[in-house]
Tab-separated table of C-alpha atoms in Angstrom:
chain	number	residue	atom	x	y	z
A	29	MET	CA	-33.031	-14.787	-28.465
A	30	SER	CA	-29.299	-13.644	-28.479
A	31	ALA	CA	-26.791	-16.353	-27.342
A	32	PRO	CA	-25.388	-16.522	-23.871
A	33	ARG	CA	-22.523	-14.406	-23.178
A	34	LYS	CA	-19.367	-16.575	-22.766
A	35	VAL	CA	-17.280	-15.354	-19.730
A	36	LEU	CA	-13.626	-16.940	-19.308
A	37	VAL	CA	-12.354	-16.922	-15.638
A	38	VAL	CA	-8.801	-16.795	-15.399
A	39	GLY	CA	-7.046	-18.566	-12.206
A	40	GLY	CA	-7.301	-21.825	-10.663
A	41	GLY	CA	-8.105	-21.114	-6.858
A	42	GLY	CA	-11.042	-20.712	-4.235
A	43	ARG	CA	-11.419	-17.027	-5.265
A	44	GLU	CA	-12.068	-18.299	-8.729
A	45	HIS	CA	-14.444	-21.230	-7.894
A	46	ALA	CA	-16.506	-18.435	-5.875
A	47	ILE	CA	-16.470	-16.095	-8.981
A	48	VAL	CA	-17.517	-18.967	-10.952
A	49	ARG	CA	-20.360	-19.824	-9.071
A	50	ALA	CA	-21.331	-16.083	-8.700
A	51	LEU	CA	-21.357	-15.744	-12.437
A	52	LEU	CA	-23.602	-19.002	-13.019
A	53	ARG	CA	-26.361	-17.244	-10.592
A	54	SER	CA	-26.585	-14.440	-13.491
A	55	PRO	CA	-30.037	-14.196	-15.205
A	56	GLN	CA	-27.899	-13.799	-18.278
A	57	ASN	CA	-27.263	-17.127	-18.152
A	58	PRO	CA	-23.253	-16.783	-19.246
A	59	GLU	CA	-21.385	-19.766	-20.733
A	60	VAL	CA	-18.451	-19.889	-18.376
A	61	ILE	CA	-15.044	-21.387	-19.175
A	62	ALA	CA	-12.130	-21.488	-16.445
A	63	ALA	CA	-8.277	-21.123	-17.463
A	64	PRO	CA	-6.955	-23.482	-15.863
A	65	GLY	CA	-9.724	-24.038	-13.439
A	66	ASN	CA	-9.506	-26.675	-10.770
A	67	ALA	CA	-11.133	-29.928	-9.884
A	68	GLY	CA	-14.004	-28.497	-8.412
A	69	ILE	CA	-14.621	-26.083	-10.898
A	70	ALA	CA	-14.530	-28.813	-13.329
A	71	SER	CA	-17.048	-30.781	-11.179
A	72	ASP	CA	-19.687	-27.873	-11.673
A	73	ARG	CA	-19.613	-28.828	-15.097
A	74	ILE	CA	-17.411	-26.057	-16.257
A	75	ARG	CA	-15.024	-26.649	-19.042
A	76	CYS	CA	-11.454	-25.920	-17.927
A	77	VAL	CA	-8.595	-24.950	-20.398
A	78	ASP	CA	-5.226	-26.216	-19.585
A	79	VAL	CA	-3.232	-23.187	-19.681
A	80	SER	CA	-1.183	-21.317	-16.870
A	81	ALA	CA	-3.093	-18.174	-15.406
A	82	GLU	CA	0.436	-16.482	-15.721
A	83	ASP	CA	0.797	-17.105	-19.308
A	84	VAL	CA	-0.528	-13.714	-21.001
A	85	ASP	CA	-0.083	-14.908	-24.416
A	86	ALA	CA	-2.158	-18.042	-23.733
A	87	ILE	CA	-4.668	-16.311	-21.880
A	88	VAL	CA	-5.415	-14.248	-24.920
A	89	ARG	CA	-5.095	-16.996	-27.546
A	90	VAL	CA	-7.613	-19.038	-25.609
A	91	ALA	CA	-10.069	-15.957	-25.263
A	92	SER	CA	-9.720	-15.141	-28.990
A	93	ASP	CA	-10.116	-19.025	-30.023
A	94	GLU	CA	-13.269	-19.047	-27.791
A	95	GLY	CA	-14.963	-15.943	-28.767
A	96	ILE	CA	-14.838	-14.955	-25.147
A	97	ASP	CA	-17.258	-11.561	-24.578
A	98	LEU	CA	-15.402	-10.977	-21.044
A	99	VAL	CA	-12.332	-11.953	-19.382
A	100	VAL	CA	-12.735	-12.155	-15.648
A	101	VAL	CA	-9.162	-12.053	-14.311
A	102	GLY	CA	-8.760	-13.542	-10.667
A	103	PRO	CA	-4.990	-13.633	-9.571
A	104	GLU	CA	-2.677	-10.542	-9.469
A	105	ALA	CA	0.104	-12.075	-11.128
A	106	PRO	CA	-1.326	-11.880	-14.738
A	107	LEU	CA	-2.783	-8.457	-14.165
A	108	VAL	CA	0.573	-7.188	-12.903
A	109	GLY	CA	1.745	-8.501	-16.199
A	110	GLY	CA	-0.267	-6.809	-18.519
A	111	VAL	CA	-2.898	-9.341	-19.335
A	112	ILE	CA	-5.857	-6.876	-19.565
A	113	ASP	CA	-3.431	-4.687	-21.892
A	114	ALA	CA	-2.641	-7.723	-24.054
A	115	LEU	CA	-6.531	-8.523	-24.356
A	116	ALA	CA	-7.302	-4.853	-25.062
A	117	ASP	CA	-4.910	-5.184	-28.049
A	118	GLU	CA	-6.801	-7.866	-29.449
A	119	GLY	CA	-10.112	-6.225	-29.097
A	120	ILE	CA	-10.958	-8.588	-26.204
A	121	THR	CA	-12.857	-7.037	-23.053
A	122	GLY	CA	-10.983	-7.802	-19.571
A	123	PHE	CA	-12.161	-7.013	-16.115
A	124	GLY	CA	-9.107	-5.858	-14.227
A	125	PRO	CA	-6.785	-2.864	-14.262
A	126	THR	CA	-4.261	-2.361	-16.863
A	127	ALA	CA	-0.484	-3.196	-15.665
A	128	ALA	CA	0.424	0.542	-15.073
A	129	ALA	CA	-2.695	0.713	-12.772
A	130	ALA	CA	-2.163	-2.699	-11.227
A	131	ARG	CA	1.489	-1.388	-9.724
A	132	LEU	CA	-0.925	-0.269	-6.844
A	133	GLU	CA	0.031	-3.965	-5.558
A	134	GLY	CA	2.741	-4.873	-7.574
A	135	SER	CA	4.955	-2.047	-5.733
A	136	LYS	CA	4.152	-1.271	-2.204
A	137	ALA	CA	6.391	1.482	-2.587
A	138	PHE	CA	4.300	2.831	-5.436
A	139	ALA	CA	1.075	2.515	-3.335
A	140	LYS	CA	2.511	4.287	-0.292
A	141	GLU	CA	3.953	7.298	-2.570
A	142	LEU	CA	0.203	7.540	-4.209
A	143	MET	CA	-1.357	7.580	-0.672
A	144	HIS	CA	1.073	10.207	0.371
A	145	ASP	CA	0.350	12.232	-2.905
A	146	VAL	CA	-3.445	12.178	-2.267
A	147	GLY	CA	-3.574	12.182	1.568
A	148	ILE	CA	-5.085	8.891	2.026
A	149	PRO	CA	-3.958	7.900	5.741
A	150	THR	CA	-1.605	4.857	5.884
A	151	ALA	CA	1.177	3.970	8.408
A	152	GLY	CA	4.674	5.881	8.034
A	153	HIS	CA	7.196	4.157	6.181
A	154	SER	CA	10.494	4.260	4.563
A	155	VAL	CA	12.122	2.335	1.585
A	156	LEU	CA	15.051	-0.016	2.157
A	157	ARG	CA	17.109	-0.420	-0.929
A	158	THR	CA	19.964	-2.397	0.501
A	159	ARG	CA	20.895	-4.964	3.143
A	160	THR	CA	23.334	-2.258	4.714
A	161	GLU	CA	20.676	0.210	4.663
A	162	ALA	CA	17.997	-2.070	6.168
A	163	GLU	CA	20.797	-3.181	8.795
A	164	LEU	CA	21.636	0.099	9.871
A	165	ARG	CA	17.717	1.040	10.154
A	166	VAL	CA	16.843	-1.848	12.430
A	167	THR	CA	19.037	-0.157	14.829
A	168	THR	CA	17.137	2.731	15.048
A	169	CYS	CA	13.541	2.157	14.725
A	170	SER	CA	10.425	1.613	17.197
A	171	TYR	CA	9.076	-1.677	17.557
A	172	PRO	CA	6.838	-3.473	16.479
A	173	VAL	CA	7.652	-2.613	12.968
A	174	VAL	CA	6.334	-4.163	9.821
A	175	LEU	CA	8.843	-5.004	6.674
A	176	LYS	CA	7.261	-5.817	3.340
A	177	ALA	CA	8.667	-7.150	-0.214
A	178	ASP	CA	8.174	-4.473	-2.747
A	179	VAL	CA	7.393	-7.556	-5.052
A	180	LEU	CA	4.159	-9.828	-5.371
A	181	ALA	CA	4.349	-12.757	-2.708
A	182	ALA	CA	1.037	-14.186	-2.544
A	183	GLY	CA	0.221	-12.552	0.678
A	184	LYS	CA	3.213	-13.676	2.284
A	185	GLY	CA	5.690	-11.040	1.893
A	186	VAL	CA	4.922	-9.288	5.230
A	187	ILE	CA	7.017	-9.894	8.489
A	188	ILE	CA	6.013	-8.358	11.615
A	189	CYS	CA	8.936	-8.038	13.704
A	190	GLN	CA	8.690	-7.319	17.657
A	191	SER	CA	12.437	-6.726	18.022
A	192	GLU	CA	15.865	-5.903	16.389
A	193	ILE	CA	16.638	-9.504	16.526
A	194	GLU	CA	13.641	-10.383	14.684
A	195	ALA	CA	14.012	-7.579	12.138
A	196	ARG	CA	17.547	-8.528	11.504
A	197	ALA	CA	16.254	-12.099	10.841
A	198	ALA	CA	13.859	-10.692	8.353
A	199	VAL	CA	16.598	-8.403	6.509
A	200	THR	CA	18.393	-11.661	5.834
A	201	THR	CA	15.180	-13.614	4.669
A	202	PHE	CA	14.688	-10.544	2.182
A	203	PHE	CA	18.331	-9.629	0.973
A	204	GLU	CA	20.382	-12.663	1.606
A	205	ASP	CA	18.268	-15.556	1.073
A	206	ARG	CA	15.815	-13.662	-1.528
A	207	ARG	CA	12.842	-15.659	-0.662
A	208	PHE	CA	10.749	-13.315	-2.487
A	209	GLY	CA	13.559	-12.732	-5.337
A	210	ALA	CA	15.372	-9.510	-5.793
A	211	THR	CA	13.242	-6.700	-3.962
A	212	GLU	CA	13.525	-3.423	-2.203
A	213	VAL	CA	11.578	-3.742	1.379
A	214	VAL	CA	8.910	-1.301	2.511
A	215	MET	CA	9.526	-0.349	6.237
A	216	GLU	CA	6.154	0.437	8.035
A	217	ASP	CA	5.314	1.556	11.256
A	218	PHE	CA	3.078	-0.716	13.523
A	219	LEU	CA	-0.568	0.001	13.470
A	220	GLU	CA	-3.003	-1.272	15.976
A	221	GLY	CA	-6.786	-1.747	15.893
A	222	GLU	CA	-9.335	-3.781	13.973
A	223	GLU	CA	-8.634	-5.053	10.172
A	224	ILE	CA	-11.360	-4.735	7.688
A	225	SER	CA	-10.972	-5.667	4.006
A	226	LEU	CA	-13.046	-3.641	1.860
A	227	LEU	CA	-13.647	-4.437	-1.865
A	228	ALA	CA	-14.891	-1.814	-4.487
A	229	LEU	CA	-15.951	-2.269	-8.046
A	230	CYS	CA	-14.191	0.733	-10.162
A	231	ASP	CA	-14.837	2.040	-13.649
A	232	GLY	CA	-12.429	4.660	-13.949
A	233	GLU	CA	-14.423	7.286	-12.555
A	234	ARG	CA	-15.930	6.002	-9.405
A	235	ALA	CA	-15.777	3.223	-6.687
A	236	VAL	CA	-18.835	1.425	-5.715
A	237	PRO	CA	-18.108	-0.767	-2.555
A	238	LEU	CA	-18.748	-4.192	-1.910
A	239	ALA	CA	-19.761	-5.793	1.308
A	240	PRO	CA	-17.068	-5.528	4.165
A	241	ALA	CA	-15.375	-8.608	5.194
A	242	GLN	CA	-12.879	-9.574	7.992
A	243	ASP	CA	-10.098	-12.233	7.120
A	244	TYR	CA	-7.413	-14.076	9.049
A	245	LYS	CA	-4.080	-13.896	7.716
A	246	ARG	CA	-1.765	-15.787	10.203
A	247	ILE	CA	-1.720	-19.515	10.526
A	248	GLY	CA	-2.685	-20.007	13.900
A	249	ASP	CA	-5.469	-19.283	16.391
A	250	GLY	CA	-5.399	-15.955	17.993
A	251	ASP	CA	-3.305	-14.957	15.077
A	252	GLU	CA	-0.151	-16.562	16.054
A	253	GLY	CA	2.367	-17.839	13.729
A	254	PRO	CA	3.489	-16.684	9.983
A	255	ASN	CA	1.379	-14.810	7.559
A	256	THR	CA	-0.260	-16.886	4.858
A	257	GLY	CA	-2.717	-16.171	1.928
A	258	GLY	CA	-5.434	-16.167	4.400
A	259	MET	CA	-6.885	-19.013	6.559
A	260	GLY	CA	-10.577	-17.858	6.941
A	261	SER	CA	-13.023	-14.883	6.246
A	262	TYR	CA	-16.604	-13.584	7.243
A	263	SER	CA	-19.159	-11.191	5.919
A	264	PRO	CA	-20.776	-8.635	7.042
A	265	VAL	CA	-18.753	-7.423	9.803
A	266	PRO	CA	-20.640	-5.839	13.099
A	267	GLY	CA	-20.567	-2.470	12.995
A	268	PHE	CA	-19.545	-1.980	9.474
A	269	ASP	CA	-22.654	-1.637	7.475
A	270	ASN	CA	-23.081	-0.588	3.799
A	271	GLY	CA	-23.602	2.890	5.031
A	272	HIS	CA	-20.103	2.704	6.722
A	273	ALA	CA	-18.623	1.032	3.558
A	274	LYS	CA	-19.698	3.847	1.436
A	275	VAL	CA	-18.269	6.671	3.678
A	276	LEU	CA	-14.895	4.207	3.704
A	277	ALA	CA	-14.829	4.040	-0.022
A	278	GLN	CA	-15.363	7.764	-0.679
A	279	ALA	CA	-12.398	8.486	1.796
A	280	VAL	CA	-10.051	5.245	0.611
A	281	HIS	CA	-10.865	4.394	-2.775
A	282	GLN	CA	-12.467	7.391	-4.695
A	283	PRO	CA	-9.058	9.420	-4.127
A	284	VAL	CA	-7.058	6.520	-5.654
A	285	VAL	CA	-9.507	6.087	-8.702
A	286	ASP	CA	-9.529	10.106	-9.367
A	287	GLU	CA	-5.772	10.221	-9.177
A	288	MET	CA	-5.132	7.333	-11.620
A	289	ARG	CA	-7.381	8.969	-14.081
A	290	ARG	CA	-5.681	12.135	-13.617
A	291	ARG	CA	-2.401	10.190	-14.250
A	292	GLY	CA	-3.693	8.860	-17.569
A	293	THR	CA	-3.863	5.438	-16.149
A	294	PRO	CA	-7.649	5.096	-15.289
A	295	TYR	CA	-8.269	2.160	-12.867
A	296	HIS	CA	-11.119	-0.631	-13.980
A	297	GLY	CA	-11.317	-3.782	-11.828
A	298	VAL	CA	-11.649	-4.595	-8.113
A	299	LEU	CA	-9.742	-2.156	-5.752
A	300	TYR	CA	-9.216	-3.962	-2.561
A	301	ALA	CA	-8.228	-1.842	0.560
A	302	GLY	CA	-6.966	-3.791	3.939
A	303	LEU	CA	-7.869	-1.187	6.304
A	304	MET	CA	-6.620	-0.926	9.970
A	305	MET	CA	-9.434	0.646	12.198
A	306	THR	CA	-6.979	2.698	14.428
A	307	GLU	CA	-8.084	4.921	17.334
A	308	ALA	CA	-7.088	7.813	15.171
A	309	GLY	CA	-9.367	6.396	12.239
A	310	PRO	CA	-9.073	4.085	9.358
A	311	LYS	CA	-5.754	3.565	7.890
A	312	VAL	CA	-4.604	1.785	4.740
A	313	LEU	CA	-2.506	-1.524	5.210
A	314	GLU	CA	-2.353	-2.317	1.622
A	315	PHE	CA	-3.939	-2.089	-1.993
A	316	ASN	CA	-4.530	-5.053	-4.103
A	317	CYS	CA	-5.898	-5.000	-7.803
A	318	ARG	CA	-8.114	-7.914	-7.784
A	319	PHE	CA	-10.615	-9.744	-5.502
A	320	GLY	CA	-9.415	-10.975	-2.291
A	321	ASP	CA	-8.788	-14.443	-1.307
A	322	PRO	CA	-10.791	-15.549	0.807
A	323	GLU	CA	-12.840	-12.795	1.368
A	324	THR	CA	-14.312	-13.387	-1.975
A	325	GLN	CA	-15.708	-16.834	-0.855
A	326	ALA	CA	-17.518	-15.051	2.191
A	327	VAL	CA	-18.736	-11.809	-0.038
A	328	LEU	CA	-19.762	-13.249	-3.104
A	329	PRO	CA	-22.356	-15.936	-2.087
A	330	ARG	CA	-24.118	-12.788	-0.087
A	331	LEU	CA	-24.405	-10.923	-3.597
A	332	ARG	CA	-27.766	-10.603	-5.093
A	333	SER	CA	-27.562	-8.255	-7.936
A	334	ASP	CA	-25.846	-9.703	-11.221
A	335	LEU	CA	-22.228	-10.241	-11.143
A	336	VAL	CA	-22.280	-10.535	-14.868
A	337	ASP	CA	-23.652	-7.150	-15.137
A	338	LEU	CA	-21.524	-5.548	-12.399
A	339	LEU	CA	-18.341	-6.834	-13.876
A	340	ASP	CA	-19.005	-5.710	-17.653
A	341	ARG	CA	-20.108	-1.923	-16.276
A	342	SER	CA	-16.940	-1.739	-14.502
A	343	THR	CA	-14.892	-2.277	-18.155
A	344	ARG	CA	-16.623	0.695	-19.418
A	345	VAL	CA	-15.877	4.228	-18.380
A	346	GLY	CA	-18.313	5.533	-16.240
A	347	GLY	CA	-20.276	2.290	-16.427
A	348	LEU	CA	-21.095	1.853	-12.873
A	349	ALA	CA	-23.067	5.332	-12.521
A	350	GLY	CA	-26.176	4.665	-10.208
A	351	ALA	CA	-24.811	0.976	-9.580
A	352	SER	CA	-25.651	-0.275	-5.992
A	353	PRO	CA	-25.012	-3.835	-5.337
A	354	GLU	CA	-27.813	-5.772	-3.434
A	355	TRP	CA	-26.796	-8.429	-0.381
A	356	SER	CA	-28.484	-10.912	1.175
A	357	PRO	CA	-29.169	-10.387	4.924
A	358	ASP	CA	-27.501	-13.913	5.699
A	359	TRP	CA	-23.893	-14.013	7.180
A	360	ALA	CA	-21.224	-16.021	5.346
A	361	VAL	CA	-18.318	-17.713	7.292
A	362	THR	CA	-15.399	-19.212	5.396
A	363	VAL	CA	-12.816	-21.739	6.926
A	364	VAL	CA	-9.584	-22.678	4.834
A	365	LEU	CA	-8.584	-26.142	5.033
A	366	ALA	CA	-4.769	-26.247	4.059
A	367	SER	CA	-2.174	-29.064	3.662
A	368	ARG	CA	0.898	-30.079	6.194
A	369	GLY	CA	3.702	-27.544	6.017
A	370	TYR	CA	1.664	-24.816	4.731
A	371	PRO	CA	2.887	-21.735	4.503
A	372	GLU	CA	6.327	-22.661	4.024
A	373	SER	CA	5.719	-25.432	2.163
A	374	SER	CA	2.707	-28.029	0.918
A	375	SER	CA	1.944	-31.478	0.977
A	376	LYS	CA	0.503	-32.710	-2.659
A	377	GLY	CA	-1.130	-35.873	-3.375
A	378	ASP	CA	-2.794	-36.656	-0.164
A	379	GLU	CA	-6.185	-38.467	-0.721
A	380	ILE	CA	-9.326	-36.209	0.334
A	381	ALA	CA	-12.287	-37.675	2.060
A	382	GLY	CA	-15.813	-36.813	3.028
A	383	LEU	CA	-16.631	-34.210	0.539
A	384	ARG	CA	-19.850	-35.956	-0.784
A	385	GLY	CA	-23.059	-34.501	0.061
A	386	ILE	CA	-21.552	-31.227	1.936
A	387	ASP	CA	-22.199	-28.703	-0.818
A	388	SER	CA	-25.858	-27.526	0.095
A	389	LEU	CA	-27.869	-24.078	0.092
A	390	ASP	CA	-26.176	-23.129	3.541
A	391	THR	CA	-22.935	-24.755	2.794
A	392	GLU	CA	-20.585	-24.119	-0.011
A	393	ILE	CA	-17.230	-25.750	-0.998
A	394	PHE	CA	-15.037	-23.945	-3.001
A	395	HIS	CA	-11.879	-25.666	-4.451
A	396	ALA	CA	-8.256	-24.091	-4.000
A	397	GLY	CA	-5.660	-26.568	-4.276
A	398	THR	CA	-7.270	-29.968	-5.615
A	399	ALA	CA	-6.759	-32.119	-8.586
A	400	GLU	CA	-8.165	-35.402	-10.009
A	401	ALA	CA	-5.449	-38.269	-9.306
A	402	ALA	CA	-5.196	-40.846	-11.985
A	403	ASN	CA	-7.436	-43.299	-10.258
A	404	GLY	CA	-10.277	-40.694	-10.170
A	405	THR	CA	-9.751	-39.613	-6.484
A	406	LEU	CA	-9.585	-36.077	-5.399
A	407	VAL	CA	-6.185	-34.959	-3.812
A	408	THR	CA	-4.202	-32.313	-2.638
A	409	ALA	CA	-2.605	-29.998	-4.843
A	410	GLY	CA	-1.468	-27.028	-3.118
A	411	GLY	CA	-1.120	-25.104	0.076
A	412	ARG	CA	-4.543	-23.837	0.440
A	413	VAL	CA	-6.779	-27.077	-0.347
A	414	LEU	CA	-10.507	-26.306	0.276
A	415	ASN	CA	-12.722	-23.360	1.351
A	416	VAL	CA	-15.470	-24.162	3.486
A	417	THR	CA	-18.248	-21.416	3.661
A	418	GLY	CA	-21.243	-21.811	5.780
A	419	ILE	CA	-24.431	-19.260	5.141
A	420	GLY	CA	-26.761	-18.695	8.387
A	421	SER	CA	-29.016	-15.929	9.522
A	422	SER	CA	-26.640	-15.469	12.361
A	423	PRO	CA	-22.902	-15.460	12.427
A	424	ALA	CA	-22.798	-18.278	15.266
A	425	GLU	CA	-25.239	-20.350	12.590
A	426	ALA	CA	-23.121	-19.672	9.841
A	427	ARG	CA	-20.132	-20.375	11.841
A	428	GLU	CA	-21.674	-23.772	13.236
A	429	ARG	CA	-22.311	-24.823	9.488
A	430	ALA	CA	-18.757	-24.015	8.175
A	431	TYR	CA	-17.164	-25.869	10.964
A	432	ASP	CA	-19.487	-29.161	10.740
A	433	ALA	CA	-18.595	-29.268	7.346
A	434	ALA	CA	-14.954	-28.701	7.716
A	435	GLU	CA	-14.804	-31.503	10.246
A	436	LYS	CA	-16.326	-33.994	7.775
A	437	ILE	CA	-13.732	-33.199	5.283
A	438	GLN	CA	-10.361	-35.340	6.087
A	439	PHE	CA	-6.914	-35.391	4.378
A	440	ASP	CA	-3.450	-36.228	6.010
A	441	GLY	CA	-2.149	-33.187	7.524
A	442	LYS	CA	-5.075	-30.687	7.601
A	443	GLN	CA	-4.721	-27.497	9.060
A	444	MET	CA	-7.425	-25.174	9.787
A	445	ARG	CA	-7.694	-22.289	12.193
A	446	ARG	CA	-10.805	-22.736	15.080
A	447	ASP	CA	-11.349	-19.033	15.776
A	448	ILE	CA	-12.737	-17.838	12.302
A	449	ALA	CA	-15.500	-15.299	13.019
A	450	ALA	CA	-15.441	-15.971	17.014
A	451	ARG	CA	-15.215	-12.278	17.565
A	452	ALA	CA	-18.447	-11.982	15.285
A	453	VAL	CA	-20.300	-14.017	17.453
A	454	GLU	CA	-19.106	-12.494	20.685
A	455	ARG	CA	-20.596	-8.925	19.411
A	456	VAL	CA	-23.755	-10.012	17.869
A	457	GLY	CA	-24.660	-12.580	20.799
A	458	VAL	CA	-25.927	-15.438	18.527
């Protein structure tokens, strides 16, 4: 019998915890290591290596020293920074796009230009390169309008402006305050409709969709307040079954894969499409080059196929031929518990209570921003602290389980939305 495969998961958030859990369900019984991981991943008896996910050289060194067979990269920053390229130079297999392909997320302007070139429906846009240019444009555009930093911004670089006054304030944020560093700004037409997240596994030739999900980006109920990295999600989505997902992937993901291959930068890994279902049909809001967060925490608990096999096949050109991921009919609802001050800041070091005994067959707790204090207690260590996922035969049951568990968990300043998956319950009626 061959030894178990060794898999290194790069990252330390809730997404990576969900990936680790899904990998551990593989019949291949892989040995999983995390870098850097978090307190929750460590509590699952996974060895965590204390290196930054953004330290490309350190990640390559760990993978080499540990004899890793497959590196699964969670966050976008190391992908944009070229970690897959660096791993390949050492003969190590990495799951994710190269730096050239990861520009789809690293540059909103690049993604917009590619969509225009291949005819993928998206919002009309222009690129603002200076503050002077931006201040002139905000006096002539229609409102509402969307302004996006043309750099990685952890999901917080989007500002929806309802008026010229708000747009001028956003221009100051981008060009004077430089909240996201030196960046150009993409100005987009505002799209109305229902937002859907659709992730697809890509092998350089084809895109194989995963289960659709819906996420909640604003901090407050009713989509009020500033954008965050995501305050909750659920899967599946009423009215969007696997058949719809395949049609959308052919219209949205496959043209990207075809064009990237044509340009000599084939796309491997996960291609995330944020879609707005408008009256005129689906339009792409954004592309991301990695598993969504918190969508992954609602999607992967429903996966019944071997994740190790799917990720490995994605690394090989044409490896996903014939692949068709299988899904549980159950619903999954994920509620994010955030710390005081998030998303503008985050409170750290607050003791977390009430976790004991919550993890079960119908409720999973994924750690996103936690740490173990010197006295052994679990404390907050980031903006998004914990992801609570309820599993049930209906959206109502899954939602009830998620919120029941979320209420039991306590720490100073805890924030959470109360309306995650409420619209799914309204539509399904159970």
